[in-house]
Short mmCIF file of N, CA and C in Angstrom, two decimals:
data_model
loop_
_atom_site.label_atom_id
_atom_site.label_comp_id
_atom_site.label_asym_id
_atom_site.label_seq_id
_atom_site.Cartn_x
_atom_site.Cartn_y
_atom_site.Cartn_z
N UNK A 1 -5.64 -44.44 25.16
CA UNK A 1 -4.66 -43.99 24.24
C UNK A 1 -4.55 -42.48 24.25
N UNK A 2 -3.61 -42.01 23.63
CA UNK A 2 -3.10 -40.50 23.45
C UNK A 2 -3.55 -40.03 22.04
N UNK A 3 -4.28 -38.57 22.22
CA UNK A 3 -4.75 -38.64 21.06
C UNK A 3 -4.04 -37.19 20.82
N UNK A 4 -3.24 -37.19 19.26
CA UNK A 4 -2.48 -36.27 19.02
C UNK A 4 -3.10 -35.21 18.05
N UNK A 5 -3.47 -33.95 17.97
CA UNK A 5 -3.43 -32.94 17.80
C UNK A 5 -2.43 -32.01 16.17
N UNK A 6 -2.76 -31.58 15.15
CA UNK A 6 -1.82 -31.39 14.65
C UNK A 6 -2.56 -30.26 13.65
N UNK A 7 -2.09 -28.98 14.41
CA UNK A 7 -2.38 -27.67 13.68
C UNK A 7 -1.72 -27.90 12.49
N UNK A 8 -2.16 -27.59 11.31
CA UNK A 8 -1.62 -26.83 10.17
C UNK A 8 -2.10 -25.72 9.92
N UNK A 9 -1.19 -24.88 9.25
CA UNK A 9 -1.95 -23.50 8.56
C UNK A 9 -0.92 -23.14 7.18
N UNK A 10 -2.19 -22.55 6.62
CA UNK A 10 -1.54 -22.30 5.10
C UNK A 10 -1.69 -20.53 4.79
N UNK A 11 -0.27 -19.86 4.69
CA UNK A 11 -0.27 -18.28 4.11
C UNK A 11 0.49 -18.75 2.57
N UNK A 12 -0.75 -17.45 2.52
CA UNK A 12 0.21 -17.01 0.82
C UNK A 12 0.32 -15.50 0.43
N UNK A 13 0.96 -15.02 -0.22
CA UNK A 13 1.13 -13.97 -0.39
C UNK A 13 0.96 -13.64 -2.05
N UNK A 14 0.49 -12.78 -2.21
CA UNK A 14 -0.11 -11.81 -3.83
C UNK A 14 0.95 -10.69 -3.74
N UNK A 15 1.34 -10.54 -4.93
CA UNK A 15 1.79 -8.98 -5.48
C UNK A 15 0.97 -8.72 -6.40
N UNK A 16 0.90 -7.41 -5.82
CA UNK A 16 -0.89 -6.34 -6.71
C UNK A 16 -0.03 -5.95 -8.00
N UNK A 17 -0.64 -6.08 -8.99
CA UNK A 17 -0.31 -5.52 -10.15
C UNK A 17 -0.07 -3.87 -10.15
N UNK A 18 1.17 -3.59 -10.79
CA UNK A 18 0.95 -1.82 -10.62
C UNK A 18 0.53 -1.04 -11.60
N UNK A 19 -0.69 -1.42 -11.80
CA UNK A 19 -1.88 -0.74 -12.50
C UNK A 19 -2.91 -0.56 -11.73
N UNK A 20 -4.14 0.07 -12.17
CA UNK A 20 -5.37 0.52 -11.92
C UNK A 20 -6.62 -0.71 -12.15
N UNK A 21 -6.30 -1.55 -11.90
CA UNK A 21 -7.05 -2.91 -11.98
C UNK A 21 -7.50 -3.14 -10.91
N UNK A 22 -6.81 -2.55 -9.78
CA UNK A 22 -7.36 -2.52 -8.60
C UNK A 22 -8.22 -1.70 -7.88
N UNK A 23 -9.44 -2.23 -7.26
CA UNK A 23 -10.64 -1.24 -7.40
C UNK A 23 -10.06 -0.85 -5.69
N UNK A 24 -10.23 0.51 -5.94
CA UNK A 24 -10.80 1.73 -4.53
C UNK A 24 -12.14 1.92 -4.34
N UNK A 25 -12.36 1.88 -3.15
CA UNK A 25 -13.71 2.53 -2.69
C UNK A 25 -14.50 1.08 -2.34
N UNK A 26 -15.54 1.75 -2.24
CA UNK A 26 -16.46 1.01 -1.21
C UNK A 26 -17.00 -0.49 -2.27
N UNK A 27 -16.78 -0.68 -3.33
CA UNK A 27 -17.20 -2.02 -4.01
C UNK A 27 -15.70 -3.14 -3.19
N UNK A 28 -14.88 -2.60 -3.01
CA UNK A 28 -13.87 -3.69 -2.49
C UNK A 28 -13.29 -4.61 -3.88
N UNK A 29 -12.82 -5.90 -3.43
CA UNK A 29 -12.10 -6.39 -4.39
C UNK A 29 -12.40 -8.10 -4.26
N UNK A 30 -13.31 -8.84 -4.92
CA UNK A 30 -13.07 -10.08 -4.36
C UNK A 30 -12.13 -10.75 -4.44
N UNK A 31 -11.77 -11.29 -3.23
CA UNK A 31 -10.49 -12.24 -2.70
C UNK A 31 -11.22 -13.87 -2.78
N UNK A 32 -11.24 -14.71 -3.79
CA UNK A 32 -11.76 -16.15 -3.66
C UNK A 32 -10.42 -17.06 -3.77
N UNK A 33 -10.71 -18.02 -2.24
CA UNK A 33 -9.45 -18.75 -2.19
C UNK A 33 -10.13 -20.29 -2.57
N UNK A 34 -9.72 -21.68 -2.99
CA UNK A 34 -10.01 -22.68 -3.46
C UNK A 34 -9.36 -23.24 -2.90
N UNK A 35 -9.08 -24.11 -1.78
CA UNK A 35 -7.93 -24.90 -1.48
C UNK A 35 -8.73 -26.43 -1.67
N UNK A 36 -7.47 -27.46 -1.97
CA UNK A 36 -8.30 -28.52 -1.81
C UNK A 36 -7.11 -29.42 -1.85
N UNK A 37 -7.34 -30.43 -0.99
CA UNK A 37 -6.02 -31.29 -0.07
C UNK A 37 -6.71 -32.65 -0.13
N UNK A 38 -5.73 -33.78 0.01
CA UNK A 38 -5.98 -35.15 0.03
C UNK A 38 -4.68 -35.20 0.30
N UNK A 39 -4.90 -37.17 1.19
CA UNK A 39 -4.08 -37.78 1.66
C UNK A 39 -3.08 -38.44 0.77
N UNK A 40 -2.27 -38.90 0.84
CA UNK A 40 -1.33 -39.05 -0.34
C UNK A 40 -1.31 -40.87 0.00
N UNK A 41 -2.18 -41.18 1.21
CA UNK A 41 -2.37 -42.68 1.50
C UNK A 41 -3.70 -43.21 0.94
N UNK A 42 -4.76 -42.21 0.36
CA UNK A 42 -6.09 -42.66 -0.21
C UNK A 42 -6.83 -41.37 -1.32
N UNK A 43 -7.67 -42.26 -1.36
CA UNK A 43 -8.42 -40.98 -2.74
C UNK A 43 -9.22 -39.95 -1.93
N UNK A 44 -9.15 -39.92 -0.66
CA UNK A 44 -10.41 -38.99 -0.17
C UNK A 44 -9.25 -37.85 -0.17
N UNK A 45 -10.80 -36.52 -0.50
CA UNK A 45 -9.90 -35.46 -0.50
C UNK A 45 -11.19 -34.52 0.12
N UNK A 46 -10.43 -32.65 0.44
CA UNK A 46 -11.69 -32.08 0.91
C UNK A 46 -11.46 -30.92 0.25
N UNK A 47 -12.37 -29.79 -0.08
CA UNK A 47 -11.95 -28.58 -0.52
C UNK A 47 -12.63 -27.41 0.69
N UNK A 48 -12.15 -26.40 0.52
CA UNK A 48 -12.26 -25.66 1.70
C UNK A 48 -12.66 -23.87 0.64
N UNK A 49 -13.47 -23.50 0.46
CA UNK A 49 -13.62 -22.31 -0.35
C UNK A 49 -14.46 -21.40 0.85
N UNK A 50 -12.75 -20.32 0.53
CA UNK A 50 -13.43 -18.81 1.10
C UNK A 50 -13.47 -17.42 0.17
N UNK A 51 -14.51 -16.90 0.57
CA UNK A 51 -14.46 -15.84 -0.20
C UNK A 51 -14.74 -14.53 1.02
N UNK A 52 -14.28 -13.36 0.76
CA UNK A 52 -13.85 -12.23 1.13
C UNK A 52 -13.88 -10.87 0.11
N UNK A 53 -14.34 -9.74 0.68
CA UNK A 53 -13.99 -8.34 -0.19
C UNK A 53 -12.80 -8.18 0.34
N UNK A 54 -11.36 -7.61 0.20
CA UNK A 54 -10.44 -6.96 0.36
C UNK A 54 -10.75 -5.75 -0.05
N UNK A 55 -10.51 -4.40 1.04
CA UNK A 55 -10.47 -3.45 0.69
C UNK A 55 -8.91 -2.73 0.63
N UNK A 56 -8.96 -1.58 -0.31
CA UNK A 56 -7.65 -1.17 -0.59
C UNK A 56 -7.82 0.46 0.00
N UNK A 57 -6.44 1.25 -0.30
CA UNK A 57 -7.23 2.65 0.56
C UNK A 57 -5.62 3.03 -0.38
N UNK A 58 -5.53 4.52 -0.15
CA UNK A 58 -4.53 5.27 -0.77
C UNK A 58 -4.01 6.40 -0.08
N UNK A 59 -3.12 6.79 -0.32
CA UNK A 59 -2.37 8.57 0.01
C UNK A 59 -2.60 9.43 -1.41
N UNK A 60 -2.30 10.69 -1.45
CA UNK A 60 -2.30 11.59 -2.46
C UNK A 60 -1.38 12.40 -1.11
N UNK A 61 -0.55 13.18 -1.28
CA UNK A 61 0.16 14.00 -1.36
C UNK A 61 0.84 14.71 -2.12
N UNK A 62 0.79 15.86 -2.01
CA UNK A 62 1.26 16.92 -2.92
C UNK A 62 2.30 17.85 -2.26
N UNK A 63 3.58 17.81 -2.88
CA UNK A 63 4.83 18.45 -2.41
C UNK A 63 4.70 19.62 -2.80
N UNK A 64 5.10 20.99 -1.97
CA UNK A 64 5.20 22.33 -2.42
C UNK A 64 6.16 22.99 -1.43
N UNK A 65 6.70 24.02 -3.01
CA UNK A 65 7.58 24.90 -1.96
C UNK A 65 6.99 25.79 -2.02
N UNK A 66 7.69 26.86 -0.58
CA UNK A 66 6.75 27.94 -0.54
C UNK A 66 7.00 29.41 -1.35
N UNK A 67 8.40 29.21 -1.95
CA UNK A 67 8.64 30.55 -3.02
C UNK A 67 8.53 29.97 -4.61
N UNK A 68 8.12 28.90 -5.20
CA UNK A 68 8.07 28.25 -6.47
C UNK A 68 6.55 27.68 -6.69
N UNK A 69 6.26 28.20 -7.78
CA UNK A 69 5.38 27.56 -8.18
C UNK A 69 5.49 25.95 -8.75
N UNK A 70 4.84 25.07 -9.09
CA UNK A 70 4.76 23.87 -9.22
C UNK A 70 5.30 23.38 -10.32
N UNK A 71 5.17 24.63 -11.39
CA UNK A 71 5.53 24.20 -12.67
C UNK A 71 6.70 24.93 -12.29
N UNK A 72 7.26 25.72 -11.91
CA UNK A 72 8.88 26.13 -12.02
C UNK A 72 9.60 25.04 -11.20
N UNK A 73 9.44 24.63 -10.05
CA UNK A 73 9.63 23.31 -9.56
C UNK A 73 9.85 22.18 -10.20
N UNK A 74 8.85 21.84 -11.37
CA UNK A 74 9.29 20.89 -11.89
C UNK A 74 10.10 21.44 -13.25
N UNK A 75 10.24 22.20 -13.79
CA UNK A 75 11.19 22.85 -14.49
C UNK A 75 12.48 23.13 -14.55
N UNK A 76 12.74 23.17 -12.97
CA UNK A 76 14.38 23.57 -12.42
C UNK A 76 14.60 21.74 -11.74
N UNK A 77 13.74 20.49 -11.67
CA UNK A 77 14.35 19.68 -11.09
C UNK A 77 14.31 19.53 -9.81
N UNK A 78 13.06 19.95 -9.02
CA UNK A 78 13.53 20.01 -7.27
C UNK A 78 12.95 19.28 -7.19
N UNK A 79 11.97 18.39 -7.66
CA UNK A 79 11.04 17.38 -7.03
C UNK A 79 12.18 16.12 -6.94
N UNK A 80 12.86 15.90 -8.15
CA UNK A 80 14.01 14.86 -8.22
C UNK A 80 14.87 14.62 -6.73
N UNK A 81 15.27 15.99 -5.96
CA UNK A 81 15.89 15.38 -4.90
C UNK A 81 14.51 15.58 -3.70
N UNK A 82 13.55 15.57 -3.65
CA UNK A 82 12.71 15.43 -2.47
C UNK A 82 12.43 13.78 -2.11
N UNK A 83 12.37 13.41 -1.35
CA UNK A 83 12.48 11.81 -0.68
C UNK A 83 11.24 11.66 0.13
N UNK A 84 10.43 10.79 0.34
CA UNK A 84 9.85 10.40 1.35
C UNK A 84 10.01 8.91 1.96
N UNK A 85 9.79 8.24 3.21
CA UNK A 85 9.48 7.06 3.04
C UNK A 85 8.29 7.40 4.17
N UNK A 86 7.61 5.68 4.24
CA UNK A 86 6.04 5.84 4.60
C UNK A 86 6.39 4.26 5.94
N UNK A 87 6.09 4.80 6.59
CA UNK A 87 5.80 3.45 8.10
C UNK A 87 4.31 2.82 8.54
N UNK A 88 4.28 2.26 8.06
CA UNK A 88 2.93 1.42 9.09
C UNK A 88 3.18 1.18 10.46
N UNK A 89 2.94 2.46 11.67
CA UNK A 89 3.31 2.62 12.72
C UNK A 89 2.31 1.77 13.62
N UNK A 90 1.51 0.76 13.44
CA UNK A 90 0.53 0.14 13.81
C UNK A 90 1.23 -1.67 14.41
N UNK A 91 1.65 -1.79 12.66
CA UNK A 91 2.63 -2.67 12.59
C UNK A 91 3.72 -3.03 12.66
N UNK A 92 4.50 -1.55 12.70
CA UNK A 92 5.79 -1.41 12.61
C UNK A 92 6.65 -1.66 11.40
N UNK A 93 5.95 -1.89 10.23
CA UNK A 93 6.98 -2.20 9.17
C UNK A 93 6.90 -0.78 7.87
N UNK A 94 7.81 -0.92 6.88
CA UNK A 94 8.25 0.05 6.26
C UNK A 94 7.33 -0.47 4.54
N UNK A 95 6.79 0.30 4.33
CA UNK A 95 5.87 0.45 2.90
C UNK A 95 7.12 0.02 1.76
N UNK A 96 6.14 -1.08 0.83
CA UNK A 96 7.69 -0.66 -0.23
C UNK A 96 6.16 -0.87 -1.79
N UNK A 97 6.84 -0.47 -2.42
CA UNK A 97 5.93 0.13 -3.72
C UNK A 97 6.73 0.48 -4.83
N UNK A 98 6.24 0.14 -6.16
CA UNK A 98 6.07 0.16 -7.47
C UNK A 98 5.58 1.42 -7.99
N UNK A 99 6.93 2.22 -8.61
CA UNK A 99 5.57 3.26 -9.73
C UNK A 99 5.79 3.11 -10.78
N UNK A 100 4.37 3.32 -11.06
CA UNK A 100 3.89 3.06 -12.29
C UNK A 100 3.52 4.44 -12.81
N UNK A 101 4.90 4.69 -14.06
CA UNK A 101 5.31 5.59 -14.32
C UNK A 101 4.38 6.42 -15.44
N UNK A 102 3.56 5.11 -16.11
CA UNK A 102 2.52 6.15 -17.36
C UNK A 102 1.64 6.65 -16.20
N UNK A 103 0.95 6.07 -15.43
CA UNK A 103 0.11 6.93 -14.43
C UNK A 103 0.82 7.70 -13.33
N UNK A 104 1.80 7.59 -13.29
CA UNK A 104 2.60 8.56 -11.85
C UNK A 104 1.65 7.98 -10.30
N UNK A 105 1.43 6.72 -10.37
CA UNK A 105 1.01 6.34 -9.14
C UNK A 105 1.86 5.21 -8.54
N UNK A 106 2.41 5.26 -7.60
CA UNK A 106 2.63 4.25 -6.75
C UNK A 106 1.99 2.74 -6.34
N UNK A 107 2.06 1.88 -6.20
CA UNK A 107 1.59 0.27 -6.17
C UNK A 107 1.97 -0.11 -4.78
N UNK A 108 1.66 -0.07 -3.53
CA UNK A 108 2.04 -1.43 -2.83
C UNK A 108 2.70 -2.37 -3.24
N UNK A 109 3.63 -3.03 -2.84
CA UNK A 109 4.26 -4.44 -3.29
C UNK A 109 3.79 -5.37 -2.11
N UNK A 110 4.03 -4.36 -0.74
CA UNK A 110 4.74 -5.62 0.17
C UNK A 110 4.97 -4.33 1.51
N UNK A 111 5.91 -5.21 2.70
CA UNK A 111 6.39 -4.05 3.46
C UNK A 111 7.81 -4.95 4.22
N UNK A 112 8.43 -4.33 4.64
CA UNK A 112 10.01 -4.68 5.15
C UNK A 112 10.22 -4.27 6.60
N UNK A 113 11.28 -4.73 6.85
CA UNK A 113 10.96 -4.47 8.25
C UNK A 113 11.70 -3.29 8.76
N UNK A 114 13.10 -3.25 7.90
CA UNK A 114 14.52 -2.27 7.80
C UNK A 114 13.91 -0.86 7.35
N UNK A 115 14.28 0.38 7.92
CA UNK A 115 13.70 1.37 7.03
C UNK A 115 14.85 1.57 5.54
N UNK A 116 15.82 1.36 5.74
CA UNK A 116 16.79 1.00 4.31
C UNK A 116 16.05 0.54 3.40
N UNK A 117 15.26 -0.59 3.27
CA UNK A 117 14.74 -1.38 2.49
C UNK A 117 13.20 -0.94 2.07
N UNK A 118 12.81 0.24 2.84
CA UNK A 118 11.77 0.61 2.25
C UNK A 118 12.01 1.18 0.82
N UNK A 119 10.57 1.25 -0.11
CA UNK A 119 10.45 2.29 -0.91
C UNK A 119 10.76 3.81 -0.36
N UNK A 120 11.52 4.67 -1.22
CA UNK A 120 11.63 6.01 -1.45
C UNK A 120 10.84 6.54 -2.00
N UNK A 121 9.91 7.41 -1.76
CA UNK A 121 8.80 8.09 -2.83
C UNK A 121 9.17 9.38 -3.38
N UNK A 122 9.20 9.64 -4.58
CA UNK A 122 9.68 10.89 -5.08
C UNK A 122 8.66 11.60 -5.47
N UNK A 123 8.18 12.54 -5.36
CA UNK A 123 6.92 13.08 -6.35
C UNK A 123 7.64 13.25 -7.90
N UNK A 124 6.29 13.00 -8.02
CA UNK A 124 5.73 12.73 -9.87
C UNK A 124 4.94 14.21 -10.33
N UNK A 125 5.13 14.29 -11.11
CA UNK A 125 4.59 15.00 -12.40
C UNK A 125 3.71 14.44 -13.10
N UNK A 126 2.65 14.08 -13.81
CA UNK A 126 1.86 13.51 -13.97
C UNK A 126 0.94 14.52 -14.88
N UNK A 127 0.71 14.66 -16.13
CA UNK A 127 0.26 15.76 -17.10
C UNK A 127 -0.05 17.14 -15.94
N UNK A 128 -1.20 17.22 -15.51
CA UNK A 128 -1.39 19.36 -15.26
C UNK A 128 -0.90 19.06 -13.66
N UNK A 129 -0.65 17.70 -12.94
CA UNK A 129 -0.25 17.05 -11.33
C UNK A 129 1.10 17.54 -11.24
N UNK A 130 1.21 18.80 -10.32
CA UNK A 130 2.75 18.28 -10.13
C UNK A 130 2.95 18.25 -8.91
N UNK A 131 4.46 17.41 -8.66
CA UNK A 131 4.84 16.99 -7.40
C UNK A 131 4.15 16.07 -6.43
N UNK A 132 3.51 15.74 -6.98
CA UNK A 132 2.35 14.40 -6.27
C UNK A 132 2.95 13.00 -5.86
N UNK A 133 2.54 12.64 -4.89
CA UNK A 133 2.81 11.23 -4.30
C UNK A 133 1.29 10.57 -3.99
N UNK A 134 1.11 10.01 -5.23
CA UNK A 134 0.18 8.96 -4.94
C UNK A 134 0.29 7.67 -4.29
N UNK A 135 0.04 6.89 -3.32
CA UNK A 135 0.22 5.43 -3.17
C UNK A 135 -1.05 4.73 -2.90
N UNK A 136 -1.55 3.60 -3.64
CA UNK A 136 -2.60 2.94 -3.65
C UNK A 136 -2.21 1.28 -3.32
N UNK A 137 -2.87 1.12 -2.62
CA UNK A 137 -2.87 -0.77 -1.88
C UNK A 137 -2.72 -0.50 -0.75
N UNK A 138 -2.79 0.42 0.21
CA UNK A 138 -2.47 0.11 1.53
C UNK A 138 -3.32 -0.14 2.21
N UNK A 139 -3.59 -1.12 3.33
CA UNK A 139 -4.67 -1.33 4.50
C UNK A 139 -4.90 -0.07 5.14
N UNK A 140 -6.05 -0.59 5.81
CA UNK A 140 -6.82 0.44 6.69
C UNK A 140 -5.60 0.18 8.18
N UNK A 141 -5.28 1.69 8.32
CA UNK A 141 -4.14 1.36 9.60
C UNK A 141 -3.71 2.95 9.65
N UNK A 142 -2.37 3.07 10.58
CA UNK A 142 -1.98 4.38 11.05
C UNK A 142 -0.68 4.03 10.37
N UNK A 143 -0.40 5.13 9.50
CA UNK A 143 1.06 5.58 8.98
C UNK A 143 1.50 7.07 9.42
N UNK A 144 2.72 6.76 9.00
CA UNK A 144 3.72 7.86 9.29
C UNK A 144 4.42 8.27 8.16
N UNK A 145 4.34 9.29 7.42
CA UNK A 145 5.25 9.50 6.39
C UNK A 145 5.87 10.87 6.65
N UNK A 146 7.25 10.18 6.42
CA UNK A 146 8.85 11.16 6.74
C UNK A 146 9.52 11.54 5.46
N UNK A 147 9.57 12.88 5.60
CA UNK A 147 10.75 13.45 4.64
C UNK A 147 11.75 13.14 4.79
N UNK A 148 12.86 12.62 4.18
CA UNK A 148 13.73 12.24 4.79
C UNK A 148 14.84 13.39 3.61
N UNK A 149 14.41 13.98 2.82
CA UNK A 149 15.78 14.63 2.10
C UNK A 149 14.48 15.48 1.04
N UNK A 150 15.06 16.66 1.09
CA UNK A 150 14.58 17.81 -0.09
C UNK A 150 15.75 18.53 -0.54
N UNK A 151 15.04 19.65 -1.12
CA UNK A 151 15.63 20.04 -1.90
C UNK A 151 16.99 21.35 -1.47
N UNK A 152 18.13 21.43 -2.14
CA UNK A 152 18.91 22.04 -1.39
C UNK A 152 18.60 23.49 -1.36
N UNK A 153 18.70 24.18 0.35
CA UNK A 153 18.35 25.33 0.67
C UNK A 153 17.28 25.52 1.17
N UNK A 154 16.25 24.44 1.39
CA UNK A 154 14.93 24.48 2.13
C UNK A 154 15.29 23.57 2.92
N UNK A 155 14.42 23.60 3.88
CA UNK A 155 14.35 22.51 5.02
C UNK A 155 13.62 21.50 5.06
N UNK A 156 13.85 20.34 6.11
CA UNK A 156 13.25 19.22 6.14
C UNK A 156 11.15 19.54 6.66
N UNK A 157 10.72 19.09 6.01
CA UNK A 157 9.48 19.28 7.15
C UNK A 157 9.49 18.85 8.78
N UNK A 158 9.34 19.96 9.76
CA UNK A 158 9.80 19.99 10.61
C UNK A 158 9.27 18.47 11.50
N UNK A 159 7.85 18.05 11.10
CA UNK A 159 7.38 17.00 11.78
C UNK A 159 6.92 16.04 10.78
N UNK A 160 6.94 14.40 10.53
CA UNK A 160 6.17 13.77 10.03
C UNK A 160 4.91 14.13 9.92
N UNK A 161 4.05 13.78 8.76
CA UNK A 161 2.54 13.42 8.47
C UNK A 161 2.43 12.37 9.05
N UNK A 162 1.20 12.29 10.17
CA UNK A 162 0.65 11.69 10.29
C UNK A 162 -0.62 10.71 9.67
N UNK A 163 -0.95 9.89 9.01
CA UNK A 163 -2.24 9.16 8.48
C UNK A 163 -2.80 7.92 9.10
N UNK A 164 -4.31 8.04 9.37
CA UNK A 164 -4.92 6.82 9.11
C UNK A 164 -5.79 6.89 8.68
N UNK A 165 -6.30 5.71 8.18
CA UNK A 165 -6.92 5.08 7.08
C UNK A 165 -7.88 4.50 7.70
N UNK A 166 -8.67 4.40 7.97
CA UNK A 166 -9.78 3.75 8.70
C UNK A 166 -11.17 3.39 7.71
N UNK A 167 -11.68 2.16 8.10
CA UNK A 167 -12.68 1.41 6.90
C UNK A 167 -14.47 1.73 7.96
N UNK A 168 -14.69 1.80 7.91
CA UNK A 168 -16.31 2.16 8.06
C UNK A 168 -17.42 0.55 7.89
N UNK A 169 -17.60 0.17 8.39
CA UNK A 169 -18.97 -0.95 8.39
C UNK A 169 -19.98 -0.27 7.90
N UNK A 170 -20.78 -0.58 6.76
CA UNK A 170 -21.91 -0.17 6.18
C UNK A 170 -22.42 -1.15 6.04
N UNK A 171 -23.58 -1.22 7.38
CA UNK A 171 -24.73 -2.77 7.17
C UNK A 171 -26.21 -2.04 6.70
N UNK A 172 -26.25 -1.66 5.79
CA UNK A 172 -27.09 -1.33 4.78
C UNK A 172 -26.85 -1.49 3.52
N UNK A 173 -25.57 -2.42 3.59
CA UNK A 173 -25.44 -2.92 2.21
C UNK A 173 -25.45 -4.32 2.68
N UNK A 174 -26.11 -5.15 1.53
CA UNK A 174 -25.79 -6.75 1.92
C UNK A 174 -24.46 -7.35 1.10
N UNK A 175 -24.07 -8.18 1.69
CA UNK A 175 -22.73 -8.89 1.41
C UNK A 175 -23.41 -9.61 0.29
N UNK A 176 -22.52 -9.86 -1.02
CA UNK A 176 -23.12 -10.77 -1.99
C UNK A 176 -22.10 -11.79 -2.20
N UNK A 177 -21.17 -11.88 -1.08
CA UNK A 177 -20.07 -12.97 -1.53
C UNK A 177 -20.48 -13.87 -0.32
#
């Protein structure tokens, strides 16, 4: 007889809350998945439990011009027309993100594939912070972040920022998951 074969696979997708609930740094974040499946022809069933740290990583950038101080900057309104968007040049897709406006930080949502459809990052003000672009949730990977529009009478930054993010193995800690 012929014996047939039949991959399944199961994705799901999370949107991170855009708050500070989400831990940075080296404790990570536990990720516990529960799946558990049965035949819809009998009572047997199986469960399948994984657990994982997810780690998260961030940007801080800070916008400046070079004849204004930070607070006259945000005083006259120039941070309002400065633009960025951010590429995961690894993956090829376009960052899109949530700010979360009592903290002036940015959230990960997700990423797109269109650069249209990315997030725009504006710098924030943020009590004594000004002009800051925070973004927190992103993987360990190589980005690209482009000015794409400032303020009128200055120029574009002549080249993208380059970033990566890179995670470190520390086996001097033991795994407790």
């Amino acid at each position: 007889g012929s014996e047939m074969c039949i991959r399944d696979s199961i994705t799901y997708t999370a949107k991170m809350d855009s708050d500070n609930s989400v831990v940075f740094g080296d404790n990570g974040n536990d990720n516990k998945v529960v799946l558990t499946w049965k035949r819809t022809s009998g009572d047997y069933y199986d469960t399948l439990i994984d657990d994982c740290h997810v780690y998260s990583f961030g940007i801080n950038l800070t916008k400046e011009f070079v004849d204004k101080s930070a607070q006259n900057a945000e005083a006259d309104g120039m941070y309002d027309y400065v633009k960025f968007v951010i590429q995961n040049t690894w993956d090829n897709y376009w960052v899109t993100a949530e700010l979360n406006e009592e903290e002036g930080v940015y959230y990960v949502t997700g990423h797109v594939e269109n650069e249209e459809d990315a997030t725009i990052f504006t710098p924030v003000t943020s009590g004594d912070k000004y002009g800051q672009i925070i973004v927190r949730g992103l993987e360990d990977d190589y980005y690209c972040v482009s000015e794409i529009q400032t303020f009128d009478g200055y120029t574009l930054l002549t080249a993208p920022i380059y970033v990566t993010l890179s995670a470190e193995t520390d086996n001097s800690k033991e795994c407790d998951i």
